[in-house]
Coordinates of C-alpha atoms in Angstrom, one line a residue:
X1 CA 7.0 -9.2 -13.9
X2 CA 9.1 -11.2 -12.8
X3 CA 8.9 -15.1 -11.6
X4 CA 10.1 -17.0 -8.7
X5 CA 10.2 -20.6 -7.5
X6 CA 11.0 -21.5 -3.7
X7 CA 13.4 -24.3 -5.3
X8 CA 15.6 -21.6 -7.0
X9 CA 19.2 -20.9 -5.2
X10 CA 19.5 -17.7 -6.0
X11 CA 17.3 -14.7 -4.5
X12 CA 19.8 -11.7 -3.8
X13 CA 20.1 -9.7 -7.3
X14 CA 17.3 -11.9 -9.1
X15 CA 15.2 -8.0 -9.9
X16 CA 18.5 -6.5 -10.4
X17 CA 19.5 -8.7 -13.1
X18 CA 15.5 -8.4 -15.0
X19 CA 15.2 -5.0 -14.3
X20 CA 18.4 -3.1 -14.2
X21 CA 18.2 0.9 -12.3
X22 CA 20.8 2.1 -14.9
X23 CA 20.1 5.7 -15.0
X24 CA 19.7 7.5 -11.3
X25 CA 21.2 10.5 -11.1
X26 CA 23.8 10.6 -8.2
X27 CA 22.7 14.8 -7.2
X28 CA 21.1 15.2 -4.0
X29 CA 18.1 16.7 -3.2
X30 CA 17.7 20.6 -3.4
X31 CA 15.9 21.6 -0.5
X32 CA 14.2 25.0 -0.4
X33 CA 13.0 24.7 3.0
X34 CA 15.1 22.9 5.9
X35 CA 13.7 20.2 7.4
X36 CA 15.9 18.2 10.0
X37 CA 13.2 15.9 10.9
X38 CA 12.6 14.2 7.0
X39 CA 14.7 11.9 5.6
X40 CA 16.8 13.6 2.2
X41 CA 16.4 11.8 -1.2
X42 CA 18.4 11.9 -4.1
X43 CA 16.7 12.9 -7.2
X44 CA 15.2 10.3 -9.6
X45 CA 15.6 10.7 -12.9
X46 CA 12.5 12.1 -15.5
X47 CA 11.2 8.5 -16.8
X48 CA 9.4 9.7 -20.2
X49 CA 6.2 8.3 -22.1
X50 CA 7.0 5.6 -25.1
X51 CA 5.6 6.5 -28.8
X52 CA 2.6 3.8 -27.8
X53 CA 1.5 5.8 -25.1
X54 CA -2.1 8.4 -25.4
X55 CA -1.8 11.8 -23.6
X56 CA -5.8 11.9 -22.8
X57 CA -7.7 11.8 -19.6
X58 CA -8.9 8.5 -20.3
X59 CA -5.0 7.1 -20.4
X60 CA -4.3 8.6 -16.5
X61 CA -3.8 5.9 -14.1
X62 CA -4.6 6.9 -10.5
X63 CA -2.3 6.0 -7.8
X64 CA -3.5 6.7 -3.8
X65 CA -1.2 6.6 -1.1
X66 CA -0.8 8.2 2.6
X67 CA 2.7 10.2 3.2
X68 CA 3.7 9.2 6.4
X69 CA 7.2 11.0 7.4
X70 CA 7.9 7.4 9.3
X71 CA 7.2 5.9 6.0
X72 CA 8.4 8.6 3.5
X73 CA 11.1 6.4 2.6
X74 CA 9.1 3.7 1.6
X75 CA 7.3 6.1 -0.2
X76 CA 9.8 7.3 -2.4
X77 CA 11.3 3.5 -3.1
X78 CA 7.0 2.7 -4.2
X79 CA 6.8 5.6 -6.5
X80 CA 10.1 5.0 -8.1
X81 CA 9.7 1.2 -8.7
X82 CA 6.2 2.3 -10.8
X83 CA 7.3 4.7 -12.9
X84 CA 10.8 2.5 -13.7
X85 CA 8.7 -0.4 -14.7
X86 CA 5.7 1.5 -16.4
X87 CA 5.5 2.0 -20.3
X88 CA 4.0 5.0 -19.8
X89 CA 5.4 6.2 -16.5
X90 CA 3.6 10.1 -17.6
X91 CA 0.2 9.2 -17.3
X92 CA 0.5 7.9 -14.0
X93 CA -1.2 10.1 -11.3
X94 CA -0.9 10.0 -7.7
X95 CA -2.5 11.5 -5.2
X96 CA -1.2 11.2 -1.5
X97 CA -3.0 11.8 1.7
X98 CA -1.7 13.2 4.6
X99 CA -2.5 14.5 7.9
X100 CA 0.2 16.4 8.3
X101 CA 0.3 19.7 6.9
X102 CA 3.3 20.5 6.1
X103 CA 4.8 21.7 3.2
X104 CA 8.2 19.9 3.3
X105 CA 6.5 17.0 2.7
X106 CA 5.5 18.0 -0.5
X107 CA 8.9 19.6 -1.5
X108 CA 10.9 16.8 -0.7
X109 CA 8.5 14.5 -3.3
X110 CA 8.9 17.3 -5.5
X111 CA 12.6 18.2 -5.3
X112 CA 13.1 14.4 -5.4
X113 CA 10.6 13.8 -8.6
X114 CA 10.9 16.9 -10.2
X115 CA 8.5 15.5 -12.5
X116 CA 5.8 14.0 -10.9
X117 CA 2.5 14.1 -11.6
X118 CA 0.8 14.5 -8.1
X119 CA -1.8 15.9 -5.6
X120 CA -1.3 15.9 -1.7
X121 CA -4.9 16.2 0.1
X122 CA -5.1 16.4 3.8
X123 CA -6.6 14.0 5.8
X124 CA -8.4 15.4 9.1
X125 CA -7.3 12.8 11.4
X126 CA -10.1 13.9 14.2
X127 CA -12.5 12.2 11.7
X128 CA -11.4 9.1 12.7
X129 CA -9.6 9.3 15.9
X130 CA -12.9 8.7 18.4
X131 CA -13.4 5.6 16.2
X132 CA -10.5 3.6 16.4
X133 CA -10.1 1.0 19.1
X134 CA -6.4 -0.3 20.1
X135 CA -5.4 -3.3 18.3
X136 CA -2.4 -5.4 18.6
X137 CA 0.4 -2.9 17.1
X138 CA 0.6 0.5 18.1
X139 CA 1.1 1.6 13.9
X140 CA -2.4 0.2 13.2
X141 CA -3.9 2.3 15.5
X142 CA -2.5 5.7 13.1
X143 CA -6.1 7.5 12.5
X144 CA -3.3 7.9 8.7
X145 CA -3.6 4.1 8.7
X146 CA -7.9 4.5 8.7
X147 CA -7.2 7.0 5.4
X148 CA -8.0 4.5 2.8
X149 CA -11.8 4.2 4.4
X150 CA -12.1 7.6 3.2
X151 CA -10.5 7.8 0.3
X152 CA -13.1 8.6 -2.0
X153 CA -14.5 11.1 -0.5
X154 CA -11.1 12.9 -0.3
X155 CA -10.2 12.3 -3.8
X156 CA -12.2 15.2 -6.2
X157 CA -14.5 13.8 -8.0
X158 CA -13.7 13.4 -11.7
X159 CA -11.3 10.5 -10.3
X160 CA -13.7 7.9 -10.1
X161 CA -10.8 5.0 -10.1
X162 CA -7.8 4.6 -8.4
X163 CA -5.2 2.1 -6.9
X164 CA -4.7 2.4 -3.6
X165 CA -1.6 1.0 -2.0
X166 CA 0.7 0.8 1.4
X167 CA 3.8 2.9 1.4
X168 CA 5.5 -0.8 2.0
X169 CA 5.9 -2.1 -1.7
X170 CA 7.5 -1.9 -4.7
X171 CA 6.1 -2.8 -8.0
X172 CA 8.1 -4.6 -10.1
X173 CA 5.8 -4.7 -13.5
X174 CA 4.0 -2.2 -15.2
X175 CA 0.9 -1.0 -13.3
X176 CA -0.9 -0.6 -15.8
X177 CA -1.5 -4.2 -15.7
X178 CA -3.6 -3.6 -12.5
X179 CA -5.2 -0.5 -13.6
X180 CA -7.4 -2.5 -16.4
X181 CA -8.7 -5.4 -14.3
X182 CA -12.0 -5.7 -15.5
X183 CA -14.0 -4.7 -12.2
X184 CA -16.9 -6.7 -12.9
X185 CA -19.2 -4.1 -11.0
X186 CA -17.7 -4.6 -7.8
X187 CA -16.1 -1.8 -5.8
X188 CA -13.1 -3.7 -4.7
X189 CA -10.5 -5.2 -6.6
X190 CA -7.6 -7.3 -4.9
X191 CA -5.9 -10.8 -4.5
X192 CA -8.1 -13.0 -2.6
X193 CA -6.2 -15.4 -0.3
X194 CA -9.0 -18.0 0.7
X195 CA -6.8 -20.5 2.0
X196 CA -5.9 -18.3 5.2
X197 CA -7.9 -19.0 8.4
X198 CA -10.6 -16.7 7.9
X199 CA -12.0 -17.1 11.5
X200 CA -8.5 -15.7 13.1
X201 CA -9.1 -12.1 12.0
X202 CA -12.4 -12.2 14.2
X203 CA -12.7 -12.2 17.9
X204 CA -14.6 -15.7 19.2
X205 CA -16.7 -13.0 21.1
X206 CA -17.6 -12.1 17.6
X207 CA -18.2 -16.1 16.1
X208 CA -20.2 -17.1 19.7
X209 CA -22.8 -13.9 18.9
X210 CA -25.5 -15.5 17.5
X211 CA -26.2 -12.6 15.3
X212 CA -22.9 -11.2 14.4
X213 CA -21.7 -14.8 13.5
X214 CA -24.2 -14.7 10.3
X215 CA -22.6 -11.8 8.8
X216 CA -21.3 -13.8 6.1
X217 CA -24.4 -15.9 5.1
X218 CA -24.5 -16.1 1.1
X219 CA -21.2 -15.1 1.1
X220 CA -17.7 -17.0 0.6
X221 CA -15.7 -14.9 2.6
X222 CA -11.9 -14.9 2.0
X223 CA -8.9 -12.9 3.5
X224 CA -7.6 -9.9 0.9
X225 CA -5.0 -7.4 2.3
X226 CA -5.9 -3.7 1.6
X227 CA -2.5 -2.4 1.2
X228 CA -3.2 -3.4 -2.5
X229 CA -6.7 -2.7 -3.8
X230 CA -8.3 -1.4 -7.3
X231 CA -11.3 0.6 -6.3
X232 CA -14.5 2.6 -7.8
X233 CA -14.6 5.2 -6.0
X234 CA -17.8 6.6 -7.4
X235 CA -19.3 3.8 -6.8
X236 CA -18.2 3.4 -3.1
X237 CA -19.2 7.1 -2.6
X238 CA -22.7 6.6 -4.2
X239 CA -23.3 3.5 -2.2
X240 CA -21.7 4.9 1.2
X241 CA -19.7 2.4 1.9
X242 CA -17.6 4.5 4.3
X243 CA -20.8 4.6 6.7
X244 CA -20.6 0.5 6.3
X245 CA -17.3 0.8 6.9
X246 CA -17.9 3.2 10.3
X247 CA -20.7 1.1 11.4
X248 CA -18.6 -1.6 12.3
X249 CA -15.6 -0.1 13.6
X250 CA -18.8 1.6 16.4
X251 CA -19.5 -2.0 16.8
X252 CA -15.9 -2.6 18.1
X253 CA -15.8 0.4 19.3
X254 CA -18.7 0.9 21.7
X255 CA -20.3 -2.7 21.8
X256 CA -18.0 -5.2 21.9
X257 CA -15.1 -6.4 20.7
X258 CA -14.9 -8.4 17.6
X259 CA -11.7 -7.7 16.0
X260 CA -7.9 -7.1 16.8
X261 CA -6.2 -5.7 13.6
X262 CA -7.2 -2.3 13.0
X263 CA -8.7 -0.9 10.0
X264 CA -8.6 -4.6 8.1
X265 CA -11.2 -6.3 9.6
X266 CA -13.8 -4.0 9.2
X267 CA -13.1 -3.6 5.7
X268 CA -13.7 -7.9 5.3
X269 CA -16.7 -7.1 7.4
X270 CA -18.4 -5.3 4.9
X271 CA -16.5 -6.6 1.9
X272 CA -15.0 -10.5 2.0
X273 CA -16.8 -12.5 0.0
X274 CA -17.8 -9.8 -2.5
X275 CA -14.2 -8.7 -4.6
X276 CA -13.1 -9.0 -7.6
X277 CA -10.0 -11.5 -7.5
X278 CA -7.0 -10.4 -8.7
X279 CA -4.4 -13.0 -9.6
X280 CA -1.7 -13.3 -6.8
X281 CA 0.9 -11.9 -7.9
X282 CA -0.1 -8.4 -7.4
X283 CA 0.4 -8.8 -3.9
X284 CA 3.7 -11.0 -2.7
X285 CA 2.6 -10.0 0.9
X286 CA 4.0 -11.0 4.3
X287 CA 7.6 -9.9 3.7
X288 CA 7.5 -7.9 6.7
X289 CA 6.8 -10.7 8.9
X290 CA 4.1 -11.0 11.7
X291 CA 2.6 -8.2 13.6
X292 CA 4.8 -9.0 16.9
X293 CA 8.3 -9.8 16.1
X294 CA 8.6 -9.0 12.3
X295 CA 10.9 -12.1 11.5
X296 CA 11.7 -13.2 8.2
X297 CA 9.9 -14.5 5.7
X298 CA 10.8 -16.2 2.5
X299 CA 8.8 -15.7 -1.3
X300 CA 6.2 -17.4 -2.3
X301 CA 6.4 -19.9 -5.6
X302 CA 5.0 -18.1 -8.4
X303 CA 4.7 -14.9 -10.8
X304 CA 5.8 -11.4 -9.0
X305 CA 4.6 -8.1 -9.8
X306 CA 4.3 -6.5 -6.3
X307 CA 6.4 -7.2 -3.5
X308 CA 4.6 -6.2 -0.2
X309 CA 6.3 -5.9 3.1
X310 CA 3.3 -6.1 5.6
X311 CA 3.7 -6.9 9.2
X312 CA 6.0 -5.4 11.7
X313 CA 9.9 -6.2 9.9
X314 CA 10.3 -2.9 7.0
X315 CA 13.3 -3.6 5.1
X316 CA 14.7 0.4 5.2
X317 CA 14.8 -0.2 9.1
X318 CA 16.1 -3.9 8.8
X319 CA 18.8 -2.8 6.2
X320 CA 20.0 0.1 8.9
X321 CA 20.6 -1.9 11.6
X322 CA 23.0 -4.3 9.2
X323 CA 19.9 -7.2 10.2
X324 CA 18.4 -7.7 6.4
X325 CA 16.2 -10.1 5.3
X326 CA 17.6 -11.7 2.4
X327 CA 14.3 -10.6 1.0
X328 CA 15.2 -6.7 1.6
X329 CA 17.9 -6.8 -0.7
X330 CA 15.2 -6.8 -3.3
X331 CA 14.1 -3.5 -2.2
X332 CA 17.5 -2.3 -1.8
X333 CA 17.6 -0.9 -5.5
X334 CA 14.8 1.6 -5.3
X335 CA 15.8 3.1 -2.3
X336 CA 17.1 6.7 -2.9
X337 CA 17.7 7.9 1.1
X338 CA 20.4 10.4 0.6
X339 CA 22.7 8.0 2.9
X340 CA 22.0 4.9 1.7
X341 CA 24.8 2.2 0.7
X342 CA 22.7 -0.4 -0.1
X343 CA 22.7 0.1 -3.7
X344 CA 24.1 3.5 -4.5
X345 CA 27.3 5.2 -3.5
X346 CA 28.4 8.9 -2.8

């Protein structure tokens, strides 16, 4: 973790110097199958358990993600940046959904983390696809973008926890930390923002409906981003909240329109209010800018443990076109494209 004040002078380098990537190996990827179309990694290095760590089934740490070929990059920076900062980077699991079935996907993550203890489950992207209504960006109408609705019921069984997080972060303190929030019985677990204008994320068709305007009654509904969420997945599969979920995405759908951001507001619909608050830090979101022009954005004053870049601006694409953010540079170090000069050279 790391900790940040808007006061200080100095952003560029601040997780370099804290948390130093001293030991990447320079050898590119080997590549059984040729794939044009996916970016090439080089390969991390083997990040090994300390003496502290256990070797059970009760020590795994789940980790969900969707593997996006537009966002593979991303990926690979996320994974690496958890298991550099983790104690026990061998007991993390993760387990990525994707709609595309194709096996180069999977050998680039392997050939790239030789080591890696993972699971790729397709996602059937016709389960979604007649349920998704066009929102203001054209990458939040992705049925891959809907995945994390069902999650746990892609996920087998026995994993009845998991993180789930955006292929736009990097995680700069052991995740572990995350992992063993006390859930408190709810299903969700994430940084609550209530300060955010909770009423923009609904439609006014939605506030003037005198029914649909008292969703919220007995509850104190607050804005969480779902790029970031602890969740019990057995409990969200025995209490069906996909269906709750899928209710309300018909509502938008084929009644009226109540909502402009794709898959989030249907997930505050049936869930604001009713998280378990995770302490801020574990979700520096916003880097990305907003959802139309993607400009830059600056950190906010306190701890760090995630940084998050949500909204339209990705700092891969922002780095390419010689247009960073000074944030970006703080992704920079985790990046292993295969032709990347931001941090590494030939």
């Amino acid at each position: 973790m790391v900790f940040w004040s808007s006061t200080s002078p100095i952003l560029l380098g601040l997780l370099l110097l804290l948390h130093p990537i001293n030991s990447i190996r320079l050898g590119l990827v080997r590549r059984g199958v040729s794939t044009p179309d996916l970016p090439q990694f080089r390969e991390a290095p083997a990040f090994r358990n300390g003496q502290e760590c256990g070797s059970t089934e009760a020590d795994c740490i789940n980790v969900a993600m969707t593997l996006d070929a537009n966002y593979l990059r991303g990926t690979m920076a996320a994974v690496l940046s958890m298991l550099q900062h983790s104690k026990c980077p061998e007991n993390l699991a993760f387990h990525f959904l994707s709609s595309n079935d194709a096996p180069e996907l999977f050998s680039t993550i392997k050939s790239t983390f030789p080591y890696l203890n993972m699971k790729i489950y397709g996602f059937e992207s016709n389960r979604v696809r007649g349920k998704i209504s066009k929102s203001i960006r054209m990458a939040l109408d992705q049925p891959l973008n809907y995945a994390r609705i069902y999650l746990p019921d892609s996920l087998p069984e026995d994993v009845q926890r998991v993180i789930y997080l955006d292929s736009d972060i990097v995680v700069v303190d052991d995740i572990a930390k995350l992992w063993g929030v006390d859930m408190e019985g709810k299903v969700v677990a994430a940084p609550e923002y209530c300060h955010a204008n909770f009423r923009l994320y609904f439609s006014d068709m939605f506030w003037k409906d005198p029914v649909l305007s008292k969703t919220f009654k007995g509850r104190k509904p607050c804005y969480f981003n779902t790029g970031v969420m602890v969740m019990d997945v057995d409990k969200w599969r025995k209490e069906g909240y996909t269906k709750k979920v899928e209710e309300w995405m018909r509502v938008q759908k084929q009644e009226k329109r109540i909502y402009h951001l794709g898959s989030l507001p249907p997930f505050l619909l049936v869930l604001a209010g009713n998280i378990k608050a995770v302490d801020h830090r574990w979700n520096q979101h916003g880097l990305g800018g907003d959802n139309f022009e993607g400009k830059c954005r600056s950190l906010h004053p306190g701890p760090i443990s995630l940084l998050h870049w949500s909204g339209k601006g990705k700092p891969w694409l922002r780095l390419d076109s010689r247009k960073p953010c000074i944030v970006d540079h703080l992704w920079a170090p985790y990046d292993l494209y295969r032709s990347s000069t931001h941090f590494f050279e030939e």
